[in-house]
Short mmCIF file of C-alpha atoms in Angstrom, two decimals:
data_model
loop_
_atom_site.label_atom_id
_atom_site.label_comp_id
_atom_site.label_asym_id
_atom_site.label_seq_id
_atom_site.Cartn_x
_atom_site.Cartn_y
_atom_site.Cartn_z
CA MET A 18 0.00 0.00 0.00
CA SER A 19 1.36 3.41 -0.97
CA VAL A 20 2.32 5.90 1.72
CA TYR A 21 1.93 8.81 -0.72
CA TYR A 22 -1.41 10.50 -1.40
CA SER A 23 -0.82 13.45 -3.76
CA GLY A 24 -1.90 13.60 -7.39
CA PHE A 25 1.69 12.78 -8.36
CA SER A 26 2.22 9.99 -5.80
CA ALA A 27 3.38 7.53 -8.49
CA SER A 28 6.20 9.90 -9.43
CA VAL A 29 7.22 10.24 -5.79
CA GLU A 30 7.39 6.45 -5.42
CA SER A 31 9.46 6.16 -8.59
CA PHE A 32 11.87 8.83 -7.34
CA VAL A 33 12.27 7.24 -3.91
CA ASN A 34 12.83 3.78 -5.39
CA SER A 35 15.48 5.08 -7.79
CA ARG A 36 17.38 6.73 -4.94
CA LYS A 37 17.19 3.60 -2.80
CA ILE A 38 18.42 1.38 -5.62
CA SER A 39 21.40 3.66 -6.20
CA GLY A 40 22.18 3.73 -2.49
CA ALA A 41 21.55 7.47 -2.31
CA TRP A 42 18.65 7.55 0.13
CA ASN A 43 18.60 8.89 3.67
CA GLU A 44 15.35 7.75 5.23
CA THR A 45 15.77 9.86 8.35
CA VAL A 46 15.92 13.18 6.47
CA PHE A 47 14.67 12.54 2.94
CA GLY A 48 11.90 10.11 3.85
CA MET A 49 10.21 12.34 6.39
CA ASN A 50 10.39 15.51 4.31
CA ILE A 51 9.14 13.99 1.05
CA ARG A 52 6.17 12.51 2.92
CA LEU A 53 5.36 15.85 4.53
CA PHE A 54 5.48 17.57 1.14
CA ASP A 55 3.32 14.88 -0.43
CA ARG A 56 0.69 15.17 2.31
CA TYR A 57 0.69 18.96 2.08
CA CYS A 58 -0.03 18.76 -1.64
CA ALA A 59 -2.67 16.05 -1.14
CA GLU A 60 -4.46 18.24 1.40
CA HIS A 61 -4.24 21.60 -0.40
CA TYR A 62 -4.19 20.44 -4.03
CA PRO A 63 -6.09 17.11 -4.02
CA GLY A 64 -5.60 15.07 -7.17
CA GLU A 65 -3.57 17.78 -8.95
CA ALA A 66 -0.33 17.29 -10.85
CA LEU A 67 2.81 18.96 -9.51
CA ARG A 68 2.71 22.73 -10.03
CA GLN A 69 5.20 25.55 -9.45
CA GLU A 70 2.96 27.11 -6.82
CA MET A 71 3.11 24.00 -4.64
CA VAL A 72 6.89 23.94 -4.71
CA ASP A 73 7.38 27.67 -4.18
CA ILE A 74 5.09 27.81 -1.17
CA TRP A 75 6.48 24.67 0.43
CA CYS A 76 10.13 25.56 -0.09
CA ALA A 77 9.88 29.17 1.09
CA ARG A 78 11.85 29.78 4.26
CA ARG A 79 9.59 29.80 7.32
CA LYS A 80 9.77 32.29 10.16
CA THR A 81 10.72 29.52 12.57
CA GLU A 82 13.60 28.29 10.38
CA ASN A 83 17.20 29.27 10.07
CA VAL A 84 18.97 28.92 6.72
CA ASN A 85 20.42 25.50 7.50
CA SER A 86 17.08 24.05 8.62
CA CYS A 87 15.35 25.29 5.48
CA TYR A 88 18.12 23.84 3.31
CA THR A 89 17.77 20.41 4.97
CA ARG A 90 13.96 20.39 4.77
CA THR A 91 13.81 21.31 1.08
CA LEU A 92 16.82 19.41 -0.27
CA VAL A 93 14.82 16.28 -1.12
CA ILE A 94 12.23 18.40 -2.97
CA ARG A 95 14.94 19.89 -5.17
CA LEU A 96 16.30 16.41 -5.84
CA PHE A 97 12.79 15.20 -6.69
CA ILE A 98 12.23 18.00 -9.19
CA GLY A 99 15.65 17.39 -10.71
CA TYR A 100 14.71 13.74 -11.17
CA LEU A 101 11.39 14.62 -12.85
CA ARG A 102 13.03 17.15 -15.18
CA LYS A 103 15.70 14.65 -16.19
CA CYS A 104 12.96 12.17 -17.03
CA GLY A 105 11.07 14.84 -18.97
CA GLN A 106 8.06 14.64 -16.64
CA THR A 107 7.78 18.26 -15.49
CA ASP A 108 8.63 21.87 -16.33
CA VAL A 109 8.51 22.92 -12.69
CA LEU A 110 11.69 24.65 -11.54
CA ALA A 111 13.41 23.82 -8.28
CA PRO A 112 13.87 26.88 -6.06
CA PRO A 113 17.48 27.97 -5.57
CA ALA A 114 19.12 26.52 -2.50
CA LEU A 115 19.77 28.99 0.29
CA LYS A 116 23.44 29.35 1.09
CA GLN A 117 24.17 27.51 4.31
CA ASN A 118 25.94 29.14 7.21
CA LYS A 119 28.92 26.84 7.66
CA GLU A 120 31.05 27.50 10.69
CA ARG A 121 34.53 26.04 10.58
CA ARG A 122 34.87 23.66 13.50
CA ILE A 123 38.25 22.93 15.04
CA PRO A 124 38.54 19.16 15.56
CA HIS A 125 39.67 17.87 18.93
CA ALA A 126 43.41 17.14 19.20
CA PHE A 127 43.52 13.79 20.96
CA SER A 128 46.23 12.96 23.45
CA HIS A 129 47.53 9.43 23.82
CA GLU A 130 46.14 9.28 27.34
CA GLU A 131 42.65 10.38 26.25
CA LEU A 132 42.48 7.74 23.55
CA GLU A 133 43.75 5.08 25.92
CA ARG A 134 41.05 5.93 28.48
CA PHE A 135 38.38 6.05 25.77
CA PHE A 136 39.11 2.61 24.35
CA ARG A 137 39.43 1.19 27.83
CA GLU A 138 35.91 2.48 28.50
CA CYS A 139 34.71 0.85 25.25
CA ASP A 140 36.05 -2.47 26.49
CA ARG A 141 34.27 -2.10 29.84
CA ILE A 142 30.72 -2.02 28.47
CA ILE A 143 28.49 -4.30 30.53
CA PRO A 144 25.46 -5.69 28.68
CA CYS A 145 22.10 -5.46 30.39
CA ARG A 146 19.69 -8.33 30.85
CA GLY A 147 16.06 -8.72 29.94
CA ARG A 148 14.11 -7.48 26.95
CA LEU A 149 17.01 -5.47 25.48
CA SER A 150 19.69 -8.08 26.10
CA HIS A 151 20.25 -8.83 22.39
CA ALA A 152 20.83 -5.20 21.47
CA SER A 153 22.98 -4.77 24.57
CA GLU A 154 25.16 -7.78 23.72
CA LEU A 155 25.65 -6.41 20.20
CA ARG A 156 26.57 -3.00 21.59
CA LYS A 157 29.18 -4.56 23.89
CA ILE A 158 31.04 -6.19 21.00
CA THR A 159 30.36 -3.49 18.40
CA CYS A 160 31.49 -0.26 20.09
CA PRO A 161 35.10 -1.36 20.77
CA VAL A 162 35.56 -2.54 17.17
CA PHE A 163 33.58 0.21 15.41
CA PHE A 164 35.48 3.07 17.04
CA ARG A 165 38.85 1.31 16.69
CA LEU A 166 38.14 0.97 12.98
CA LEU A 167 37.49 4.72 12.70
CA TYR A 168 40.68 5.43 14.63
CA SER A 169 42.94 3.05 12.69
CA SER A 170 41.64 3.55 9.14
CA GLY A 171 40.38 7.15 8.96
CA ILE A 172 37.16 6.14 7.20
CA ARG A 173 34.07 8.29 7.60
CA THR A 174 31.44 7.30 10.15
CA THR A 175 28.96 6.84 7.28
CA GLU A 176 31.37 4.50 5.51
CA ALA A 177 31.70 2.37 8.64
CA ARG A 178 27.94 2.31 9.24
CA PHE A 179 27.13 1.19 5.69
CA LEU A 180 30.08 -1.18 5.32
CA THR A 181 28.74 -4.51 4.09
CA ARG A 182 29.94 -7.89 5.24
CA SER A 183 30.92 -8.74 1.68
CA GLY A 184 32.95 -5.52 1.56
CA VAL A 185 35.53 -6.83 4.04
CA ASP A 186 38.31 -8.90 2.48
CA PHE A 187 39.95 -10.67 5.40
CA ALA A 188 42.50 -12.45 3.19
CA GLN A 189 43.90 -9.20 1.78
CA GLY A 190 43.04 -6.94 4.70
CA VAL A 191 41.11 -4.49 2.52
CA LEU A 192 37.77 -2.71 2.87
CA ASP A 193 35.60 -2.09 -0.19
CA ILE A 194 33.89 1.21 0.61
CA GLN A 195 30.81 1.55 -1.59
CA LYS A 196 28.67 3.92 0.48
CA SER A 197 30.68 7.11 0.82
CA LYS A 198 30.42 10.88 0.60
CA GLY A 199 29.16 11.44 -2.92
CA TYR A 200 28.82 7.66 -3.25
CA ASP A 201 32.37 7.25 -4.59
CA GLN A 202 33.73 3.72 -4.22
CA HIS A 203 37.27 3.31 -2.91
CA TYR A 204 39.42 0.79 -1.07
CA VAL A 205 41.12 1.02 2.30
CA ALA A 206 44.03 -1.18 3.40
CA LEU A 207 43.91 -2.24 7.04
CA HIS A 208 46.64 -2.85 9.58
CA PRO A 209 46.96 -6.62 10.23
CA SER A 210 45.89 -6.17 13.84
CA MET A 211 42.69 -4.43 12.72
CA THR A 212 41.97 -7.17 10.18
CA GLU A 213 42.34 -9.76 12.93
CA LEU A 214 40.03 -7.78 15.21
CA LEU A 215 37.39 -7.53 12.46
CA GLU A 216 37.59 -11.29 11.90
CA ARG A 217 36.98 -11.97 15.60
CA TYR A 218 34.11 -9.51 15.64
CA ASP A 219 32.55 -11.06 12.54
CA ARG A 220 32.46 -14.49 14.15
CA ALA A 221 31.00 -13.14 17.39
CA ALA A 222 28.40 -10.99 15.61
CA ASP A 223 27.41 -13.91 13.40
CA ARG A 224 26.55 -15.96 16.46
CA LEU A 225 24.28 -13.17 17.73
CA SER A 226 22.83 -12.13 14.34
CA PRO A 227 23.26 -14.84 11.70
CA GLY A 228 23.04 -13.82 8.04
CA ARG A 229 24.01 -10.17 8.43
CA THR A 230 24.12 -7.91 5.36
CA TYR A 231 25.94 -5.02 7.02
CA PHE A 232 29.15 -5.64 8.88
CA PHE A 233 27.97 -3.55 11.84
CA GLU A 234 24.28 -4.39 11.80
CA SER A 235 21.61 -3.31 14.27
CA PRO A 236 19.24 -5.85 15.85
CA GLY A 237 16.63 -4.76 13.31
CA GLY A 238 18.82 -5.76 10.38
CA HIS A 239 19.77 -2.21 9.35
CA PRO A 240 23.00 -0.21 9.51
CA TYR A 241 23.37 1.70 12.75
CA SER A 242 22.15 5.29 12.61
CA ARG A 243 24.17 8.48 12.97
CA THR A 244 22.35 8.97 16.27
CA TRP A 245 23.64 5.61 17.53
CA VAL A 246 27.22 6.60 16.68
CA SER A 247 26.91 10.04 18.24
CA TYR A 248 25.19 8.79 21.40
CA ASN A 249 27.62 5.96 22.09
CA PHE A 250 30.74 7.98 21.33
CA SER A 251 29.61 10.86 23.54
CA LEU A 252 28.59 8.55 26.38
CA LEU A 253 31.86 6.62 26.37
CA TRP A 254 34.01 9.70 25.81
CA GLU A 255 32.46 11.57 28.73
CA LYS A 256 32.84 8.54 31.00
CA ALA A 257 36.50 8.35 30.07
CA ASN A 258 37.49 12.01 29.76
CA GLY A 259 34.59 14.22 30.81
CA LYS A 260 33.03 16.87 28.58
CA LYS A 261 35.76 18.46 26.48
CA GLY A 262 34.72 20.89 23.78
CA GLY A 263 32.10 18.79 22.07
CA THR A 264 34.43 16.02 20.86
CA VAL A 265 32.73 13.86 18.21
CA ALA A 266 33.45 10.52 16.54
CA TYR A 267 34.38 12.24 13.26
CA ASP A 268 37.39 13.75 15.03
CA LEU A 269 38.99 10.29 14.86
CA ARG A 270 39.22 10.79 11.08
CA HIS A 271 41.07 14.07 11.55
CA ASN A 272 43.36 12.34 14.03
CA TYR A 273 44.15 9.65 11.47
CA ALA A 274 45.24 12.23 8.90
CA THR A 275 47.39 14.25 11.27
CA ALA A 276 48.98 11.17 12.88
CA ASN A 277 49.97 9.86 9.46
CA ILE A 278 51.42 13.16 8.29
CA ASN A 279 53.34 13.66 11.52
CA GLY A 280 54.85 10.19 11.16
CA TRP A 281 56.41 10.80 7.73
CA LYS A 282 59.69 12.23 8.99
CA ASP A 283 61.86 9.20 8.29
CA ASP A 284 59.95 7.79 5.31
CA VAL A 285 61.86 7.35 2.04
CA PHE A 286 58.85 8.36 -0.06
CA GLU A 287 58.45 11.92 -1.17
CA PHE A 288 55.98 14.03 0.74
CA ASN A 289 53.58 14.58 -2.17
CA ASP A 290 53.55 10.83 -2.96
CA ARG A 291 52.61 10.10 0.62
CA LEU A 292 49.94 12.78 0.52
CA HIS A 293 48.52 11.25 -2.66
CA TYR A 294 48.25 7.81 -1.04
CA LEU A 295 46.67 9.28 2.07
CA ALA A 296 44.11 11.19 -0.01
CA ARG A 297 43.09 8.03 -1.87
CA SER A 298 42.83 6.01 1.32
CA MET A 299 40.58 8.64 2.88
CA GLY A 300 38.31 8.75 -0.16
CA HIS A 301 39.30 12.23 -1.35
CA ARG A 302 39.06 12.93 -5.06
CA CYS A 303 42.01 15.29 -4.95
CA MET A 304 44.88 16.13 -2.61
CA GLU A 305 43.45 19.61 -2.02
CA SER A 306 40.72 18.00 0.10
CA THR A 307 43.35 16.37 2.29
CA LEU A 308 45.26 19.66 2.55
CA TYR A 309 42.15 21.03 4.28
CA TYR A 310 43.55 19.56 7.49
CA TYR A 311 46.32 22.17 7.39
CA SER A 312 43.84 24.90 8.09
CA VAL A 313 41.74 23.21 10.77
CA VAL A 314 44.42 21.67 12.97
CA PRO A 315 46.30 24.29 15.01
CA GLY A 316 50.02 24.26 14.31
CA LEU A 317 49.89 21.39 11.82
CA ALA A 318 51.29 23.39 8.91
CA GLY A 319 54.30 24.34 11.00
CA ILE A 320 54.92 20.75 12.01
CA ILE A 321 54.75 19.56 8.42
CA GLN A 322 57.00 22.36 7.22
CA GLU A 323 59.58 21.50 9.87
CA LYS A 324 59.57 17.80 8.98
CA THR A 325 59.38 18.06 5.20
CA GLU A 326 60.64 21.56 4.38
CA GLU A 327 61.67 21.01 0.76
CA ASN A 328 58.61 19.05 -0.35
CA PHE A 329 56.23 21.20 1.69
CA ASN A 330 57.42 24.27 -0.21
CA SER A 331 56.83 22.54 -3.53
CA ILE A 332 53.13 22.16 -2.61
CA VAL A 333 52.59 25.34 -0.58
CA PRO A 334 55.04 27.81 -2.14
CA GLU A 335 56.09 30.97 -0.37
CA VAL A 336 54.15 34.01 -1.52
CA ALA A 337 56.05 37.21 -2.18
CA TYR A 338 54.06 40.12 -0.81
CA GLU A 339 54.43 43.59 -2.28
CA GLU A 340 56.03 46.13 -0.01
CA GLU A 341 53.98 49.15 0.82
#
């Protein structure tokens, strides 16, 4: 039975299915907002085909919204219209996206002691008994491995959440990342110790949840949500280290980049070669994306310049300023 009621409900279903098939669907954000739009149109324009008026009114920024909230609410509508126009099914124009207010966030600079306390706390999880015992047992074995994978590989939290069981090659120690930012597939080589840990986890998780599709799979058979990652990281981090500047799980990715770069001092490879490999491993299309870490990690550029002066200057050349 369809969950859409507007005069163009069949088109909505076709759009949603196409996004799901391509792995480009976020049920939490897209699903809710496309249903709200569909119901609005069904109530105010019963049985009518999609019209510009519907879109313009729905996508207008509301008094209770900031720019970012409006952008998130209307993104799926713009994608829907783009899909219809590509298929030649409408002449309706998508409203221009409001420019988001993006504040540059400084990632947390982990100390060795903080990380040690955090992972020790992960290993101390005690499962509860009763109705939630299955989910609790999964959480006990998942958190230590999930967050160690982020720490040791630098993959995005989304990539870890949507990692499939078939995407882990234990023989070669390689991850096949298919669900990524922009849905770009890439491969990540693992440290042997991490490969061994993933193998042990896979056997333990298979006993609790046989026939998993996702490597880290929730009791309901789905990938864990962003909320699950955020909640568990924050809970364990605060138990281990207290509240320190809003540290988040994604900071482990920043740590991976900086730790690698800082460890290149005695490597025989050239700096830019190393940077190229690091960019590919982290799923960046170009090295410029990896160089972003220079600007968000305090003092990192100075450290890199000190360790790799000649090659650093070939990538970030000195600028000659005009004298006044």
